């Protein structure tokens, strides 16, 4: 198929050393006229420095309040094939495990029912199918659910598609079964995933260890991050082997070489809490001061391993910087065993959601609400006990705000009586 | 589910000047009901076709079916 629209500016994007999305779309444009018009519309946007997409609408599939995002072009007269170009989010399998057969089926389905363009993956891990028309939505949904046993993901004011790292499937450091946790949350909260009820989006992400490979601490309203509460396991002979250059540090990453390395400079001095000591023969870790940063374990994976009494730290409130800057999650449950059926965790989630639904303002993320009402109110509503581990630098902060209800006798100040005693 | 509560929601929506409403706003019609319970009532209204969703992709709002028309939306009139 010859090009329907000249695209001199987009063509420039194919000239660099990197793979180009323009090349991908042109390839698909050989088969789909929709992609021809997409290229024409993008070229016009580049030329005029103006966007021509309108997002939002009432389109969706029956019974669902999310998973489909209406997209429309504001120049359907010039680009009729992208007059509507809706996005569909497909819930990815836990940790994004699928085989090529599934991917081929999905691509065939999308070429038949949509533009053929995909985005692997969205920020919640969804498989994002880009561009279809309203009449194709119900047939697509039927085939997706009945023939491929896949479901739509979350969008709008829903619980969004939960996401996990590879967890125990591929990683020896994983302290929790992230895949099972995320699958369980997905099944348990189907209603919240498909039918919006929150003031805004709500994201769960789970990482198996504090390396946090899905960046749960930065990107999720509720982060479930694997940790341990006993001691780091140390193989002293392996530590000496690293120091002597028998093992390659960092497991060979970052061009690390098999040579003697300076354990003091590479490990001991980089420990954020200075909880390690090396006397030339053995490594000592004061585990009570360890903050589970994982640095030493990453440098010497054959010598150090996470402990055996494993569970998760639960943190809440991360968000991107749309309002008042980006926020990382804060610890609210320092340690939870996180074993099926996750009853204690779900009890916490439901109390948290009750509070957010009642107190949250429209388009206010959970973290913003906690900032507004205070962590104390949040903890009280979720029936959690304050803990120094919830405070960034507890030993440096002299200010403690007591709750009047928690102090015997309170501290109500009688100004009139004070003035009578201090009349001058 | 209380038919009376559903009617109150629809009446509240009809009285508003705006056509699209947040979930929190709909709950103003049901001040004595907890939000989780209100969600069930509003879901029923959706299932019965008395309310419909409007979504920007990041936020979801609710509207009367008479206010939202796919054909008009696709012609860029909404």
GROMACS .gro file of C-alpha atoms in nm:
model
  502
    1UNK     CA    1   0.000   0.000   0.000
    2UNK     CA    2   0.144   0.338  -0.095
    3UNK     CA    3   0.158   0.606   0.172
    4UNK     CA    4  -0.171   0.793   0.197
    5UNK     CA    5  -0.012   1.095   0.368
    6UNK     CA    6   0.335   1.245   0.326
    7UNK     CA    7   0.518   1.231   0.663
    8UNK     CA    8   0.852   1.415   0.626
    9UNK     CA    9   0.877   1.505   0.996
   10UNK     CA   10   0.790   1.157   1.121
   11UNK     CA   11   1.042   1.014   0.874
   12UNK     CA   12   1.317   1.198   1.062
   13UNK     CA   13   1.240   0.985   1.367
   14UNK     CA   14   1.344   0.674   1.177
   15UNK     CA   15   1.696   0.799   1.111
   16UNK     CA   16   1.848   0.763   1.459
   17UNK     CA   17   2.022   0.454   1.592
   18UNK     CA   18   1.723   0.345   1.799
   19UNK     CA   19   1.418   0.139   1.702
   20UNK     CA   20   1.147   0.375   1.585
   21UNK     CA   21   0.776   0.357   1.660
   22UNK     CA   22   0.723   0.530   1.324
   23UNK     CA   23   0.877   0.231   1.145
   24UNK     CA   24   0.648  -0.001   1.341
   25UNK     CA   25   0.337   0.199   1.253
   26UNK     CA   26   0.441   0.221   0.885
   27UNK     CA   27   0.479  -0.156   0.878
   28UNK     CA   28   0.128  -0.197   1.014
   29UNK     CA   29   0.003   0.071   0.772
   30UNK     CA   30   0.075  -0.174   0.488
   31UNK     CA   31  -0.224  -0.372   0.615
   32UNK     CA   32  -0.439  -0.123   0.802
   33UNK     CA   33  -0.568   0.203   0.660
   34UNK     CA   34  -0.633   0.314   1.018
   35UNK     CA   35  -0.255   0.332   1.067
   36UNK     CA   36  -0.220   0.540   0.748
   37UNK     CA   37  -0.453   0.801   0.892
   38UNK     CA   38  -0.278   0.777   1.228
   39UNK     CA   39   0.051   0.870   1.058
   40UNK     CA   40  -0.116   1.160   0.877
   41UNK     CA   41  -0.268   1.292   1.200
   42UNK     CA   42   0.063   1.266   1.386
   43UNK     CA   43   0.245   1.449   1.106
   44UNK     CA   44  -0.010   1.729   1.128
   45UNK     CA   45   0.037   1.747   1.507
   46UNK     CA   46   0.415   1.766   1.466
   47UNK     CA   47   0.385   2.034   1.201
   48UNK     CA   48   0.129   2.251   1.383
   49UNK     CA   49   0.261   2.171   1.733
   50UNK     CA   50  -0.093   2.095   1.842
   51UNK     CA   51  -0.254   1.774   1.961
   52UNK     CA   52  -0.559   1.646   1.778
   53UNK     CA   53  -0.679   1.374   2.014
   54UNK     CA   54  -0.972   1.409   2.250
   55UNK     CA   55  -0.983   1.157   2.528
   56UNK     CA   56  -1.270   1.035   2.738
   57UNK     CA   57  -1.621   0.926   2.663
   58UNK     CA   58  -1.902   0.689   2.737
   59UNK     CA   59  -1.779   0.392   2.538
   60UNK     CA   60  -1.717   0.065   2.720
   61UNK     CA   61  -1.838  -0.291   2.740
   62UNK     CA   62  -2.156  -0.400   2.912
   63UNK     CA   63  -2.122  -0.432   3.290
   64UNK     CA   64  -1.775  -0.279   3.306
   65UNK     CA   65  -1.687   0.074   3.411
   66UNK     CA   66  -1.323   0.052   3.306
   67UNK     CA   67  -1.080  -0.110   3.068
   68UNK     CA   68  -1.186   0.092   2.763
   69UNK     CA   69  -1.085   0.455   2.716
   70UNK     CA   70  -1.266   0.654   2.452
   71UNK     CA   71  -1.033   0.836   2.211
   72UNK     CA   72  -1.145   1.059   1.928
   73UNK     CA   73  -0.970   1.261   1.661
   74UNK     CA   74  -1.085   1.622   1.625
   75UNK     CA   75  -1.031   1.620   1.244
   76UNK     CA   76  -1.240   1.322   1.132
   77UNK     CA   77  -1.298   1.507   0.803
   78UNK     CA   78  -0.928   1.470   0.717
   79UNK     CA   79  -0.855   1.139   0.890
   80UNK     CA   80  -1.180   0.939   0.891
   81UNK     CA   81  -1.021   0.605   0.980
   82UNK     CA   82  -0.908   0.738   1.318
   83UNK     CA   83  -1.226   0.932   1.390
   84UNK     CA   84  -1.258   0.699   1.686
   85UNK     CA   85  -0.951   0.525   1.810
   86UNK     CA   86  -1.033   0.377   2.149
   87UNK     CA   87  -0.776   0.223   2.382
   88UNK     CA   88  -0.835  -0.115   2.544
   89UNK     CA   89  -0.644  -0.227   2.852
   90UNK     CA   90  -0.600  -0.602   2.895
   91UNK     CA   91  -0.512  -0.743   3.236
   92UNK     CA   92  -0.169  -0.902   3.198
   93UNK     CA   93  -0.099  -1.244   3.351
   94UNK     CA   94   0.081  -1.216   3.688
   95UNK     CA   95   0.443  -1.109   3.631
   96UNK     CA   96   0.369  -1.096   3.255
   97UNK     CA   97   0.419  -1.467   3.195
   98UNK     CA   98   0.268  -1.570   2.863
   99UNK     CA   99   0.389  -1.780   2.577
  100UNK     CA  100   0.424  -1.684   2.212
  101UNK     CA  101   0.105  -1.870   2.125
  102UNK     CA  102  -0.095  -1.632   2.346
  103UNK     CA  103   0.082  -1.329   2.202
  104UNK     CA  104   0.016  -1.444   1.843
  105UNK     CA  105  -0.354  -1.504   1.919
  106UNK     CA  106  -0.379  -1.163   2.084
  107UNK     CA  107  -0.210  -0.990   1.790
  108UNK     CA  108  -0.433  -1.173   1.539
  109UNK     CA  109  -0.740  -1.075   1.737
  110UNK     CA  110  -0.626  -0.713   1.753
  111UNK     CA  111  -0.543  -0.695   1.382
  112UNK     CA  112  -0.895  -0.821   1.308
  113UNK     CA  113  -1.073  -0.600   1.562
  114UNK     CA  114  -0.848  -0.295   1.590
  115UNK     CA  115  -0.549  -0.112   1.452
  116UNK     CA  116  -0.299  -0.390   1.522
  117UNK     CA  117  -0.091  -0.145   1.728
  118UNK     CA  118  -0.007  -0.246   2.082
  119UNK     CA  119   0.184  -0.105   2.375
  120UNK     CA  120   0.368  -0.366   2.582
  121UNK     CA  121   0.310  -0.265   2.863
  122UNK     CA  122   0.127   0.022   3.029
  123UNK     CA  123   0.244   0.153   3.366
  124UNK     CA  124   0.022  -0.091   3.556
  125UNK     CA  125   0.157  -0.369   3.337
  126UNK     CA  126  -0.155  -0.391   3.122
  127UNK     CA  127  -0.127  -0.504   2.763
  128UNK     CA  128  -0.251  -0.191   2.590
  129UNK     CA  129  -0.435  -0.230   2.261
  130UNK     CA  130  -0.429   0.101   2.076
  131UNK     CA  131  -0.708   0.209   1.847
  132UNK     CA  132  -1.041   0.055   1.761
  133UNK     CA  133  -1.392   0.163   1.679
  134UNK     CA  134  -1.697   0.145   1.903
  135UNK     CA  135  -1.866  -0.134   1.707
  136UNK     CA  136  -1.565  -0.363   1.764
  137UNK     CA  137  -1.557  -0.332   2.143
  138UNK     CA  138  -1.818  -0.594   2.239
  139UNK     CA  139  -1.699  -0.858   1.985
  140UNK     CA  140  -1.339  -0.799   2.097
  141UNK     CA  141  -1.436  -0.835   2.464
  142UNK     CA  142  -1.629  -1.155   2.392
  143UNK     CA  143  -1.338  -1.318   2.209
  144UNK     CA  144  -1.087  -1.198   2.466
  145UNK     CA  145  -1.281  -1.343   2.758
  146UNK     CA  146  -1.434  -1.655   2.599
  147UNK     CA  147  -1.159  -1.768   2.363
  148UNK     CA  148  -0.845  -1.641   2.534
  149UNK     CA  149  -0.966  -1.638   2.896
  150UNK     CA  150  -0.822  -1.291   2.943
  151UNK     CA  151  -0.997  -0.998   3.103
  152UNK     CA  152  -0.991  -0.621   3.077
  153UNK     CA  153  -0.773  -0.421   3.315
  154UNK     CA  154  -0.859  -0.116   3.519
  155UNK     CA  155  -0.901   0.247   3.418
  156UNK     CA  156  -1.082   0.551   3.554
  157UNK     CA  157  -1.165   0.565   3.925
  158UNK     CA  158  -1.120   0.191   3.964
  159UNK     CA  159  -0.872  -0.025   4.138
  160UNK     CA  160  -0.614  -0.052   3.863
  161UNK     CA  161  -0.465  -0.376   3.736
  162UNK     CA  162  -0.240  -0.501   4.018
  163UNK     CA  163   0.120  -0.570   3.920
  164UNK     CA  164   0.399  -0.795   4.052
  165UNK     CA  165   0.767  -0.853   3.992
  166UNK     CA  166   0.879  -1.200   3.883
  167UNK     CA  167   0.883  -1.305   4.247
  168UNK     CA  168   0.968  -1.660   4.343
  169UNK     CA  169   0.934  -1.780   3.985
  170UNK     CA  170   1.278  -1.649   3.888
  171UNK     CA  171   1.432  -1.471   4.183
  172UNK     CA  172   1.613  -1.624   4.480
  173UNK     CA  173   1.571  -1.305   4.683
  174UNK     CA  174   1.194  -1.298   4.674
  175UNK     CA  175   1.061  -1.305   5.030
  176UNK     CA  176   0.693  -1.337   4.931
  177UNK     CA  177   0.498  -1.506   4.652
  178UNK     CA  178   0.420  -1.187   4.462
  179UNK     CA  179   0.239  -1.367   4.181
  180UNK     CA  180  -0.001  -1.539   4.419
  181UNK     CA  181  -0.062  -1.215   4.610
  182UNK     CA  182  -0.140  -1.020   4.295
  183UNK     CA  183  -0.360  -1.296   4.151
  184UNK     CA  184  -0.547  -1.318   4.482
  185UNK     CA  185  -0.600  -0.940   4.498
  186UNK     CA  186  -0.718  -0.941   4.135
  187UNK     CA  187  -0.976  -1.211   4.204
  188UNK     CA  188  -1.087  -1.082   4.546
  189UNK     CA  189  -1.143  -0.727   4.428
  190UNK     CA  190  -1.296  -0.789   4.083
  191UNK     CA  191  -1.577  -0.549   4.160
  192UNK     CA  192  -1.336  -0.267   4.246
  193UNK     CA  193  -1.134  -0.346   3.932
  194UNK     CA  194  -1.428  -0.328   3.692
  195UNK     CA  195  -1.677  -0.095   3.858
  196UNK     CA  196  -1.546   0.242   3.972
  197UNK     CA  197  -1.620   0.360   4.324
  198UNK     CA  198  -1.314   0.550   4.442
  199UNK     CA  199  -1.235   0.923   4.441
  200UNK     CA  200  -0.957   0.845   4.191
  201UNK     CA  201  -0.732   0.562   4.071
  202UNK     CA  202  -0.592   0.308   4.319
  203UNK     CA  203  -0.288   0.092   4.244
  204UNK     CA  204  -0.143  -0.217   4.412
  205UNK     CA  205   0.205  -0.334   4.329
  206UNK     CA  206   0.409  -0.608   4.489
  207UNK     CA  207   0.784  -0.661   4.484
  208UNK     CA  208   0.940  -0.973   4.629
  209UNK     CA  209   1.230  -0.798   4.801
  210UNK     CA  210   1.345  -0.443   4.882
  211UNK     CA  211   1.519  -0.414   4.542
  212UNK     CA  212   1.160  -0.336   4.438
  213UNK     CA  213   1.183  -0.428   4.069
  214UNK     CA  214   0.828  -0.302   3.993
  215UNK     CA  215   0.901   0.027   4.172
  216UNK     CA  216   0.605  -0.033   4.402
  217UNK     CA  217   0.731   0.226   4.648
  218UNK     CA  218   0.719   0.498   4.382
  219UNK     CA  219   0.417   0.402   4.176
  220UNK     CA  220   0.150   0.238   4.388
  221UNK     CA  221  -0.105   0.362   4.637
  222UNK     CA  222  -0.046   0.039   4.829
  223UNK     CA  223   0.299  -0.121   4.801
  224UNK     CA  224   0.359  -0.476   4.923
  225UNK     CA  225   0.734  -0.524   4.946
  226UNK     CA  226   0.897  -0.846   5.060
  227UNK     CA  227   1.135  -0.832   5.358
  228UNK     CA  228   1.259  -1.048   5.646
  229UNK     CA  229   1.276  -0.998   6.021
  230UNK     CA  230   1.557  -1.234   6.122
  231UNK     CA  231   1.921  -1.197   6.021
  232UNK     CA  232   2.090  -1.173   5.682
  233UNK     CA  233   2.234  -1.518   5.609
  234UNK     CA  234   2.612  -1.500   5.577
  235UNK     CA  235   2.844  -1.756   5.420
  236UNK     CA  236   3.178  -1.634   5.561
  237UNK     CA  237   3.385  -1.855   5.328
  238UNK     CA  238   3.207  -1.701   5.028
  239UNK     CA  239   3.269  -1.350   5.165
  240UNK     CA  240   3.644  -1.431   5.179
  241UNK     CA  241   3.622  -1.573   4.827
  242UNK     CA  242   3.479  -1.242   4.700
  243UNK     CA  243   3.751  -1.047   4.880
  244UNK     CA  244   4.015  -1.279   4.736
  245UNK     CA  245   3.884  -1.240   4.381
  246UNK     CA  246   3.756  -1.596   4.339
  247UNK     CA  247   3.397  -1.476   4.274
  248UNK     CA  248   3.290  -1.194   4.046
  249UNK     CA  249   3.106  -0.925   4.246
  250UNK     CA  250   2.760  -0.804   4.137
  251UNK     CA  251   2.719  -1.144   3.970
  252UNK     CA  252   2.911  -1.004   3.674
  253UNK     CA  253   2.680  -0.707   3.620
  254UNK     CA  254   2.819  -0.362   3.529
  255UNK     CA  255   3.127  -0.519   3.369
  256UNK     CA  256   3.245  -0.648   3.707
  257UNK     CA  257   3.557  -0.861   3.674
  258UNK     CA  258   3.693  -1.159   3.864
  259UNK     CA  259   3.953  -0.978   4.072
  260UNK     CA  260   4.017  -0.895   4.435
  261UNK     CA  261   3.784  -0.620   4.543
  262UNK     CA  262   3.791  -0.369   4.825
  263UNK     CA  263   3.508  -0.485   5.051
  264UNK     CA  264   3.546  -0.174   5.267
  265UNK     CA  265   3.496   0.067   4.977
  266UNK     CA  266   3.241  -0.143   4.786
  267UNK     CA  267   3.026  -0.270   5.072
  268UNK     CA  268   3.106  -0.160   5.428
  269UNK     CA  269   3.134   0.214   5.361
  270UNK     CA  270   2.828   0.215   5.135
  271UNK     CA  271   2.599   0.063   5.398
  272UNK     CA  272   2.346   0.343   5.470
  273UNK     CA  273   2.320   0.262   5.841
  274UNK     CA  274   2.685   0.157   5.888
  275UNK     CA  275   2.573  -0.170   6.040
  276UNK     CA  276   2.855  -0.383   5.896
  277UNK     CA  277   3.212  -0.455   5.994
  278UNK     CA  278   3.491  -0.650   5.821
  279UNK     CA  279   3.796  -0.753   6.026
  280UNK     CA  280   3.985  -0.912   5.739
  281UNK     CA  281   3.853  -1.260   5.816
  282UNK     CA  282   3.482  -1.236   5.882
  283UNK     CA  283   3.189  -1.007   5.818
  284UNK     CA  284   2.970  -0.891   6.102
  285UNK     CA  285   2.624  -0.740   6.050
  286UNK     CA  286   2.428  -0.572   6.330
  287UNK     CA  287   2.092  -0.675   6.189
  288UNK     CA  288   1.890  -0.461   6.428
  289UNK     CA  289   2.029  -0.155   6.245
  290UNK     CA  290   1.991  -0.297   5.893
  291UNK     CA  291   1.727  -0.120   5.681
  292UNK     CA  292   1.716  -0.396   5.416
  293UNK     CA  293   1.864  -0.176   5.143
  294UNK     CA  294   1.994  -0.492   4.968
  295UNK     CA  295   2.322  -0.332   4.858
  296UNK     CA  296   2.552  -0.585   5.027
  297UNK     CA  297   2.340  -0.875   4.903
  298UNK     CA  298   2.349  -0.740   4.546
  299UNK     CA  299   2.729  -0.705   4.555
  300UNK     CA  300   2.796  -1.049   4.704
  301UNK     CA  301   2.496  -1.268   4.615
  302UNK     CA  302   2.683  -1.595   4.680
  303UNK     CA  303   2.785  -1.483   5.028
  304UNK     CA  304   2.479  -1.300   5.161
  305UNK     CA  305   2.112  -1.387   5.139
  306UNK     CA  306   1.790  -1.251   5.291
  307UNK     CA  307   1.680  -1.411   5.618
  308UNK     CA  308   1.436  -1.700   5.644
  309UNK     CA  309   1.158  -1.541   5.851
  310UNK     CA  310   1.005  -1.362   5.556
  311UNK     CA  311   0.699  -1.146   5.499
  312UNK     CA  312   0.618  -0.803   5.363
  313UNK     CA  313   0.627  -0.439   5.458
  314UNK     CA  314   0.307  -0.258   5.361
  315UNK     CA  315   0.343   0.102   5.249
  316UNK     CA  316   0.084   0.346   5.121
  317UNK     CA  317   0.053   0.671   4.935
  318UNK     CA  318   0.288   0.684   4.634
  319UNK     CA  319   0.188   0.886   4.331
  320UNK     CA  320   0.323   1.066   4.024
  321UNK     CA  321   0.370   1.443   4.034
  322UNK     CA  322   0.039   1.570   3.893
  323UNK     CA  323  -0.050   1.754   4.216
  324UNK     CA  324   0.198   1.874   4.478
  325UNK     CA  325   0.494   1.672   4.348
  326UNK     CA  326   0.572   1.303   4.344
  327UNK     CA  327   0.541   1.108   4.665
  328UNK     CA  328   0.694   0.778   4.775
  329UNK     CA  329   0.493   0.533   4.981
  330UNK     CA  330   0.520   0.547   5.362
  331UNK     CA  331   0.543   0.244   5.590
  332UNK     CA  332   0.219   0.167   5.770
  333UNK     CA  333   0.268  -0.202   5.853
  334UNK     CA  334   0.637  -0.276   5.912
  335UNK     CA  335   0.597  -0.653   5.888
  336UNK     CA  336   0.315  -0.883   5.783
  337UNK     CA  337   0.360  -1.254   5.709
  338UNK     CA  338   0.152  -1.233   5.386
  339UNK     CA  339   0.036  -1.592   5.372
  340UNK     CA  340  -0.279  -1.708   5.190
  341UNK     CA  341  -0.563  -1.619   5.220
  342UNK     CA  342  -0.411  -1.281   5.324
  343UNK     CA  343  -0.696  -1.212   5.568
  344UNK     CA  344  -0.509  -0.959   5.780
  345UNK     CA  345  -0.393  -0.766   5.474
  346UNK     CA  346  -0.742  -0.756   5.324
  347UNK     CA  347  -0.884  -0.636   5.657
  348UNK     CA  348  -0.641  -0.344   5.642
  349UNK     CA  349  -0.723  -0.271   5.275
  350UNK     CA  350  -1.094  -0.255   5.341
  351UNK     CA  351  -1.054  -0.017   5.635
  352UNK     CA  352  -0.825   0.200   5.422
  353UNK     CA  353  -1.074   0.206   5.134
  354UNK     CA  354  -1.363   0.288   5.370
  355UNK     CA  355  -1.171   0.590   5.497
  356UNK     CA  356  -1.063   0.708   5.151
  357UNK     CA  357  -1.414   0.673   5.009
  358UNK     CA  358  -1.564   0.869   5.298
  359UNK     CA  359  -1.292   1.135   5.336
  360UNK     CA  360  -1.121   1.156   4.996
  361UNK     CA  361  -1.199   1.451   4.771
  362UNK     CA  362  -1.272   1.405   4.402
  363UNK     CA  363  -0.950   1.322   4.213
  364UNK     CA  364  -0.752   1.301   4.538
  365UNK     CA  365  -0.508   1.009   4.560
  366UNK     CA  366  -0.477   0.821   4.887
  367UNK     CA  367  -0.134   0.973   4.958
  368UNK     CA  368  -0.269   1.324   4.909
  369UNK     CA  369  -0.553   1.254   5.148
  370UNK     CA  370  -0.310   1.123   5.413
  371UNK     CA  371  -0.104   1.439   5.370
  372UNK     CA  372  -0.417   1.648   5.421
  373UNK     CA  373  -0.568   1.469   5.722
  374UNK     CA  374  -0.239   1.350   5.875
  375UNK     CA  375  -0.088   1.005   5.924
  376UNK     CA  376  -0.228   0.992   6.278
  377UNK     CA  377  -0.587   1.007   6.155
  378UNK     CA  378  -0.512   0.751   5.888
  379UNK     CA  379  -0.359   0.508   6.137
  380UNK     CA  380  -0.649   0.556   6.376
  381UNK     CA  381  -0.907   0.482   6.105
  382UNK     CA  382  -0.714   0.172   5.996
  383UNK     CA  383  -0.671   0.061   6.359
  384UNK     CA  384  -0.290   0.058   6.332
  385UNK     CA  385  -0.051   0.142   6.614
  386UNK     CA  386   0.204   0.415   6.542
  387UNK     CA  387   0.558   0.280   6.519
  388UNK     CA  388   0.897   0.453   6.488
  389UNK     CA  389   0.951   0.263   6.161
  390UNK     CA  390   0.679   0.479   6.009
  391UNK     CA  391   0.895   0.789   6.063
  392UNK     CA  392   1.174   0.873   5.820
  393UNK     CA  393   1.429   0.985   6.080
  394UNK     CA  394   1.277   0.908   6.421
  395UNK     CA  395   1.599   0.966   6.612
  396UNK     CA  396   1.647   1.315   6.471
  397UNK     CA  397   1.294   1.452   6.502
  398UNK     CA  398   1.221   1.599   6.848
  399UNK     CA  399   0.858   1.680   6.770
  400UNK     CA  400   0.600   1.430   6.884
  401UNK     CA  401   0.235   1.514   6.835
  402UNK     CA  402   0.027   1.338   7.095
  403UNK     CA  403  -0.339   1.268   7.047
  404UNK     CA  404  -0.533   1.444   7.330
  405UNK     CA  405  -0.755   1.139   7.361
  406UNK     CA  406  -0.450   0.921   7.426
  407UNK     CA  407  -0.312   1.127   7.717
  408UNK     CA  408  -0.471   1.064   8.061
  409UNK     CA  409  -0.641   1.383   8.173
  410UNK     CA  410  -0.586   1.548   7.834
  411UNK     CA  411  -0.438   1.898   7.818
  412UNK     CA  412  -0.728   2.130   7.766
  413UNK     CA  413  -0.609   2.474   7.867
  414UNK     CA  414  -0.839   2.680   8.089
  415UNK     CA  415  -0.739   3.033   7.985
  416UNK     CA  416  -0.969   3.206   8.233
  417UNK     CA  417  -0.835   3.013   8.532
  418UNK     CA  418  -0.478   3.079   8.411
  419UNK     CA  419  -0.540   3.455   8.401
  420UNK     CA  420  -0.682   3.448   8.754
  421UNK     CA  421  -0.362   3.286   8.876
  422UNK     CA  422  -0.138   3.523   8.671
  423UNK     CA  423  -0.302   3.862   8.694
  424UNK     CA  424  -0.006   4.094   8.630
  425UNK     CA  425  -3.193  -0.267   4.726
  426UNK     CA  426  -3.402   0.032   4.825
  427UNK     CA  427  -3.595   0.167   4.528
  428UNK     CA  428  -3.648   0.485   4.724
  429UNK     CA  429  -3.271   0.540   4.751
  430UNK     CA  430  -3.228   0.486   4.378
  431UNK     CA  431  -3.500   0.737   4.303
  432UNK     CA  432  -3.333   0.992   4.530
  433UNK     CA  433  -3.008   0.957   4.334
  434UNK     CA  434  -3.183   1.005   3.999
  435UNK     CA  435  -3.380   1.302   4.129
  436UNK     CA  436  -3.060   1.460   4.263
  437UNK     CA  437  -2.888   1.416   3.927
  438UNK     CA  438  -3.183   1.568   3.742
  439UNK     CA  439  -3.170   1.876   3.962
  440UNK     CA  440  -2.806   1.953   3.884
  441UNK     CA  441  -2.690   2.195   3.617
  442UNK     CA  442  -2.384   1.985   3.536
  443UNK     CA  443  -2.436   1.671   3.335
  444UNK     CA  444  -2.143   1.465   3.465
  445UNK     CA  445  -2.101   1.378   3.833
  446UNK     CA  446  -1.834   1.218   4.049
  447UNK     CA  447  -1.924   0.918   4.264
  448UNK     CA  448  -1.873   1.132   4.577
  449UNK     CA  449  -2.122   1.385   4.445
  450UNK     CA  450  -2.389   1.122   4.379
  451UNK     CA  451  -2.348   1.011   4.739
  452UNK     CA  452  -2.472   1.355   4.851
  453UNK     CA  453  -2.817   1.225   4.761
  454UNK     CA  454  -2.769   0.946   5.017
  455UNK     CA  455  -2.609   1.121   5.316
  456UNK     CA  456  -2.708   0.852   5.566
  457UNK     CA  457  -2.560   0.564   5.367
  458UNK     CA  458  -2.197   0.449   5.383
  459UNK     CA  459  -2.008   0.484   5.056
  460UNK     CA  460  -1.954   0.109   5.010
  461UNK     CA  461  -2.331   0.059   5.035
  462UNK     CA  462  -2.397   0.356   4.807
  463UNK     CA  463  -2.175   0.194   4.546
  464UNK     CA  464  -2.410  -0.105   4.530
  465UNK     CA  465  -2.708   0.126   4.476
  466UNK     CA  466  -2.530   0.319   4.203
  467UNK     CA  467  -2.416  -0.005   4.038
  468UNK     CA  468  -2.777  -0.117   4.023
  469UNK     CA  469  -2.871   0.210   3.855
  470UNK     CA  470  -2.596   0.144   3.599
  471UNK     CA  471  -2.716  -0.213   3.541
  472UNK     CA  472  -3.073  -0.092   3.498
  473UNK     CA  473  -2.958   0.165   3.241
  474UNK     CA  474  -3.073   0.461   3.454
  475UNK     CA  475  -2.720   0.599   3.485
  476UNK     CA  476  -2.416   0.554   3.263
  477UNK     CA  477  -2.043   0.589   3.301
  478UNK     CA  478  -1.832   0.860   3.144
  479UNK     CA  479  -1.458   0.810   3.175
  480UNK     CA  480  -1.167   1.033   3.086
  481UNK     CA  481  -0.937   0.736   3.125
  482UNK     CA  482  -0.810   0.856   3.462
  483UNK     CA  483  -1.137   0.946   3.632
  484UNK     CA  484  -1.487   0.808   3.602
  485UNK     CA  485  -1.805   1.013   3.621
  486UNK     CA  486  -2.175   0.931   3.601
  487UNK     CA  487  -2.448   1.078   3.385
  488UNK     CA  488  -2.806   1.025   3.281
  489UNK     CA  489  -2.844   0.815   2.963
  490UNK     CA  490  -3.027   1.106   2.801
  491UNK     CA  491  -2.715   1.319   2.836
  492UNK     CA  492  -2.472   1.078   2.674
  493UNK     CA  493  -2.510   0.961   2.319
  494UNK     CA  494  -2.239   0.755   2.153
  495UNK     CA  495  -2.340   0.869   1.804
  496UNK     CA  496  -2.318   1.235   1.902
  497UNK     CA  497  -1.993   1.178   2.087
  498UNK     CA  498  -1.841   1.018   1.779
  499UNK     CA  499  -1.940   1.318   1.571
  500UNK     CA  500  -1.763   1.539   1.821
  501UNK     CA  501  -2.082   1.698   1.950
  502UNK     CA  502  -2.051   1.599   2.318
   0.00000   0.00000   0.00000
